[in-house]
Amino acid sequence: MNGKVTLLGAGPGDLDLLTLKAVKALAAAEILLLDDLANPDIVTLAPQARVIRVGKRGGCKSTPQDFIQRLMRRYALAGKIVVRVKGGEVLLFGRAGEEIAYLQAAGVAVEIVNGISSGLAAAASLGISLTHREHCRGVIFVTAHAQDHSEPDWGALAATGTTLVIYMGMSRIGSLSDGLMRTLPSWTPAAVVQWASTDRERRLVTTLGALAGDAEAAGLGSPAIILVGEAVGEALPTALPLAA
């Protein structure tokens, strides 16, 4: 009898943010494929699972995507309950589309268990609404690092009148800031939140023009979320200092 694969969003790191559905799926797991960005303590919620670490980090040595997919297929076809744990939200920049298609083509049942995205956790840390109706028309979640290593059209994104929540952008923070300032004024509110929701969290609230320099001076790096837009100016006073 075939098993199944659950693609599970582990959220930004705080295990208290896991859904009840995620906790139940972890408890039932026989094989746990663990992403580097997930809180490693999540394994305590899967006491009967064999844990296989399949880290994927930009700029670091990573487990090949094809290898991860073949592992999921092999164990599921052997009748195992496989849980693929991804940091943040499964359906946002987590290669879930590739994995779903691959597993379905192999006849493997796939379940999705959503998690809180690090972009939402970053906004919560700053105390802002990403869709504050006095400041924006909506929100755009965008990655600064496409598969072909190209960058988005920052000027076009800036012209949308939305809050921009930028993933995987720290290595390109200078070029993305310059690109956005082709449309937005340099005083546009901007922020960086590193390791959102965890005890390692660090926050920076600044302006678009000072963003790259301030982030470098503060020593901020990946994993972090960059937020740009007028709504970011509503950050709570407690969010303004950079956390130690």
Short mmCIF file of C-alpha atoms in Angstrom, two decimals:
data_model
loop_
_atom_site.label_atom_id
_atom_site.label_comp_id
_atom_site.label_asym_id
_atom_site.label_seq_id
_atom_site.Cartn_x
_atom_site.Cartn_y
_atom_site.Cartn_z
CA MET A 1 0.00 0.00 0.00
CA ASN A 2 1.31 3.42 -0.90
CA GLY A 3 2.00 5.97 1.79
CA LYS A 4 1.63 9.70 1.30
CA VAL A 5 3.63 12.92 1.47
CA THR A 6 2.62 15.92 3.53
CA LEU A 7 4.23 19.23 2.59
CA LEU A 8 4.20 21.05 5.90
CA GLY A 9 4.87 24.72 6.59
CA ALA A 10 6.84 25.01 9.83
CA GLY A 11 6.37 28.76 10.06
CA PRO A 12 9.12 31.30 10.77
CA GLY A 13 10.63 29.45 13.73
CA ASP A 14 8.42 29.89 16.79
CA LEU A 15 6.91 26.44 17.35
CA ASP A 16 3.92 28.05 19.10
CA LEU A 17 2.87 29.30 15.66
CA LEU A 18 2.38 25.79 14.28
CA THR A 19 -1.21 24.86 13.50
CA LEU A 20 -2.95 21.96 15.27
CA LYS A 21 -3.09 20.22 11.89
CA ALA A 22 0.70 20.51 11.61
CA VAL A 23 1.22 19.04 15.07
CA LYS A 24 -1.03 16.07 14.21
CA ALA A 25 0.81 15.48 10.94
CA LEU A 26 4.18 15.55 12.69
CA ALA A 27 2.99 13.07 15.32
CA ALA A 28 1.98 10.64 12.57
CA ALA A 29 5.17 11.02 10.50
CA GLU A 30 7.38 8.00 9.85
CA ILE A 31 9.88 9.87 7.68
CA LEU A 32 10.68 13.53 8.39
CA LEU A 33 12.55 15.50 5.72
CA LEU A 34 13.76 18.60 7.55
CA ASP A 35 14.61 21.93 5.95
CA ASP A 36 17.47 24.05 7.32
CA LEU A 37 15.24 27.05 7.96
CA ALA A 38 12.83 25.13 10.19
CA ASN A 39 13.33 25.20 13.95
CA PRO A 40 15.34 22.01 14.62
CA ASP A 41 13.33 21.43 17.80
CA ILE A 42 10.36 20.55 15.62
CA VAL A 43 11.67 16.96 15.61
CA THR A 44 10.41 16.59 19.19
CA LEU A 45 6.88 16.68 17.76
CA ALA A 46 7.64 13.68 15.51
CA PRO A 47 8.85 11.11 18.04
CA GLN A 48 8.43 8.05 15.80
CA ALA A 49 9.95 9.54 12.64
CA ARG A 50 13.28 8.89 11.04
CA VAL A 51 14.76 12.37 10.52
CA ILE A 52 16.58 13.15 7.27
CA ARG A 53 18.05 16.65 6.98
CA VAL A 54 17.65 18.12 3.50
CA GLY A 55 18.86 21.68 3.89
CA LYS A 56 18.53 24.19 1.07
CA ARG A 57 20.13 27.61 1.63
CA GLY A 58 21.01 30.23 -0.94
CA GLY A 59 24.77 30.54 -1.38
CA CYS A 60 25.44 27.47 0.78
CA LYS A 61 25.94 23.80 0.10
CA SER A 62 22.45 22.42 -0.38
CA THR A 63 20.67 19.13 -0.90
CA PRO A 64 19.74 18.87 -4.62
CA GLN A 65 16.03 19.32 -5.27
CA ASP A 66 15.85 16.22 -7.45
CA PHE A 67 17.33 14.11 -4.66
CA ILE A 68 14.73 15.39 -2.18
CA GLN A 69 11.92 14.57 -4.59
CA ARG A 70 13.24 11.06 -5.21
CA LEU A 71 13.47 10.48 -1.45
CA MET A 72 9.84 11.48 -0.98
CA ARG A 73 8.71 9.27 -3.83
CA ARG A 74 10.74 6.26 -2.65
CA TYR A 75 9.49 6.30 0.92
CA ALA A 76 5.88 7.05 -0.02
CA LEU A 77 5.78 4.20 -2.55
CA ALA A 78 7.18 1.95 0.20
CA GLY A 79 4.08 2.76 2.24
CA LYS A 80 5.61 5.34 4.59
CA ILE A 81 3.99 8.50 5.89
CA VAL A 82 6.43 11.20 4.78
CA VAL A 83 6.38 14.76 6.09
CA ARG A 84 8.45 17.30 4.18
CA VAL A 85 9.03 20.17 6.61
CA LYS A 86 9.63 23.57 5.04
CA GLY A 87 10.40 26.82 6.83
CA GLY A 88 7.66 29.44 6.56
CA GLU A 89 4.70 28.76 4.29
CA VAL A 90 4.75 25.79 1.91
CA LEU A 91 3.19 27.61 -1.03
CA LEU A 92 5.42 30.70 -0.93
CA PHE A 93 8.84 30.31 -2.56
CA GLY A 94 9.25 26.76 -1.28
CA ARG A 95 9.34 24.80 -4.57
CA ALA A 96 6.05 23.16 -3.63
CA GLY A 97 4.80 23.36 -7.21
CA GLU A 98 7.68 21.23 -8.47
CA GLU A 99 7.23 18.69 -5.69
CA ILE A 100 3.47 18.40 -6.11
CA ALA A 101 3.78 17.79 -9.84
CA TYR A 102 6.58 15.25 -9.38
CA LEU A 103 4.72 13.27 -6.71
CA GLN A 104 1.39 13.30 -8.51
CA ALA A 105 3.08 12.01 -11.66
CA ALA A 106 4.41 9.11 -9.57
CA GLY A 107 0.95 8.34 -8.18
CA VAL A 108 1.79 9.59 -4.69
CA ALA A 109 -0.90 11.28 -2.61
CA VAL A 110 0.07 14.79 -1.49
CA GLU A 111 -1.36 16.83 1.38
CA ILE A 112 -0.63 20.50 2.08
CA VAL A 113 -0.43 21.85 5.63
CA ASN A 114 -0.01 25.61 5.59
CA GLY A 115 2.30 27.54 7.88
CA ILE A 116 2.78 31.19 8.74
CA SER A 117 5.07 32.91 6.26
CA SER A 118 8.13 34.72 7.56
CA GLY A 119 6.81 37.80 5.75
CA LEU A 120 3.72 37.84 7.94
CA ALA A 121 5.79 37.14 11.04
CA ALA A 122 8.05 40.07 10.17
CA ALA A 123 5.04 42.37 9.84
CA ALA A 124 3.74 41.17 13.21
CA SER A 125 7.11 41.91 14.82
CA LEU A 126 6.95 45.45 13.47
CA GLY A 127 3.33 45.84 14.52
CA ILE A 128 2.16 46.85 11.05
CA SER A 129 -0.67 45.93 8.74
CA LEU A 130 0.66 45.03 5.30
CA THR A 131 -2.60 46.20 3.76
CA HIS A 132 -3.21 49.37 5.78
CA ARG A 133 -5.89 51.06 3.70
CA GLU A 134 -4.59 54.57 4.42
CA HIS A 135 -1.27 53.72 2.82
CA CYS A 136 -1.57 51.06 0.13
CA ARG A 137 -3.76 49.12 -2.28
CA GLY A 138 -2.53 45.68 -1.25
CA VAL A 139 0.61 43.66 -0.71
CA ILE A 140 3.04 41.87 -3.03
CA PHE A 141 5.21 38.96 -1.92
CA VAL A 142 8.22 38.77 -4.22
CA THR A 143 11.56 37.00 -4.33
CA ALA A 144 14.68 38.92 -5.28
CA HIS A 145 16.33 35.75 -6.52
CA ALA A 146 14.69 34.01 -9.48
CA GLN A 147 15.69 30.59 -10.80
CA ASP A 148 17.63 32.21 -13.64
CA HIS A 149 19.31 34.61 -11.15
CA SER A 150 17.55 37.61 -12.67
CA GLU A 151 15.91 40.34 -10.59
CA PRO A 152 12.32 41.58 -10.83
CA ASP A 153 11.43 44.85 -12.48
CA TRP A 154 11.72 46.85 -9.28
CA GLY A 155 10.45 50.03 -10.88
CA ALA A 156 7.26 48.31 -12.02
CA LEU A 157 6.73 46.79 -8.58
CA ALA A 158 7.27 50.15 -6.89
CA ALA A 159 4.62 51.71 -9.12
CA THR A 160 1.88 49.33 -7.91
CA GLY A 161 1.12 51.31 -4.76
CA THR A 162 1.43 48.19 -2.62
CA THR A 163 3.52 47.11 0.34
CA LEU A 164 6.44 45.04 -0.92
CA VAL A 165 7.51 42.02 1.12
CA ILE A 166 10.81 40.86 -0.34
CA TYR A 167 12.25 37.40 0.25
CA MET A 168 15.86 36.33 -0.39
CA GLY A 169 16.94 39.91 -0.99
CA MET A 170 19.76 40.56 1.46
CA SER A 171 22.56 39.74 -0.99
CA ARG A 172 21.01 42.23 -3.45
CA ILE A 173 19.79 44.88 -1.04
CA GLY A 174 21.78 47.62 -2.76
CA SER A 175 20.57 46.93 -6.29
CA LEU A 176 16.96 46.38 -5.23
CA SER A 177 16.96 49.65 -3.27
CA ASP A 178 18.35 51.50 -6.30
CA GLY A 179 15.77 49.86 -8.52
CA LEU A 180 12.88 50.82 -6.25
CA MET A 181 14.13 54.42 -5.98
CA ARG A 182 13.70 54.84 -9.72
CA THR A 183 10.01 55.16 -8.81
CA LEU A 184 9.79 55.68 -5.04
CA PRO A 185 11.28 58.60 -3.09
CA SER A 186 14.30 57.86 -0.92
CA TRP A 187 12.32 58.66 2.25
CA THR A 188 9.88 55.78 1.67
CA PRO A 189 9.70 53.70 4.89
CA ALA A 190 11.60 50.42 4.77
CA ALA A 191 12.54 47.69 7.23
CA VAL A 192 14.48 44.48 7.64
CA VAL A 193 13.51 41.70 10.02
CA GLN A 194 15.99 38.86 10.47
CA TRP A 195 14.97 35.55 12.06
CA ALA A 196 11.41 36.81 12.62
CA SER A 197 9.54 35.36 15.63
CA THR A 198 12.60 33.66 17.14
CA ASP A 199 14.84 34.57 20.05
CA ARG A 200 17.46 35.57 17.45
CA GLU A 201 15.19 38.18 15.87
CA ARG A 202 16.71 41.52 14.87
CA ARG A 203 14.79 44.48 13.43
CA LEU A 204 15.74 47.60 11.54
CA VAL A 205 13.31 50.36 10.58
CA THR A 206 14.73 52.99 8.24
CA THR A 207 14.13 54.60 4.84
CA LEU A 208 14.63 53.21 1.37
CA GLY A 209 17.55 55.51 0.71
CA ALA A 210 19.38 54.42 3.86
CA LEU A 211 18.29 50.79 3.74
CA ALA A 212 21.39 49.15 2.25
CA GLY A 213 23.87 51.14 4.33
CA ASP A 214 21.97 50.75 7.59
CA ALA A 215 21.52 47.01 7.09
CA GLU A 216 25.23 46.57 6.39
CA ALA A 217 26.21 48.69 9.39
CA ALA A 218 23.93 46.62 11.60
CA GLY A 219 25.38 43.36 10.30
CA LEU A 220 22.02 42.06 9.14
CA GLY A 221 21.97 39.10 6.76
CA SER A 222 19.97 36.08 5.70
CA PRO A 223 17.47 34.79 6.52
CA ALA A 224 15.64 38.09 6.56
CA ILE A 225 12.61 39.81 5.13
CA ILE A 226 12.77 43.27 3.57
CA LEU A 227 9.61 45.38 3.72
CA VAL A 228 9.08 48.58 1.73
CA GLY A 229 6.12 50.95 1.57
CA GLU A 230 4.21 53.65 3.39
CA ALA A 231 2.56 51.08 5.66
CA VAL A 232 5.98 50.27 7.13
CA GLY A 233 5.97 53.78 8.60
CA GLU A 234 3.33 52.57 11.06
CA ALA A 235 5.89 50.37 12.85
CA LEU A 236 5.35 50.34 16.61
CA PRO A 237 7.84 52.41 18.64
CA THR A 238 9.03 49.17 20.28
CA ALA A 239 10.12 47.94 16.86
CA LEU A 240 12.31 50.94 16.08
CA PRO A 241 15.52 50.02 17.90
CA LEU A 242 17.63 47.25 16.45
CA ALA A 243 17.36 44.24 18.74
CA ALA A 244 20.61 43.19 20.37
#
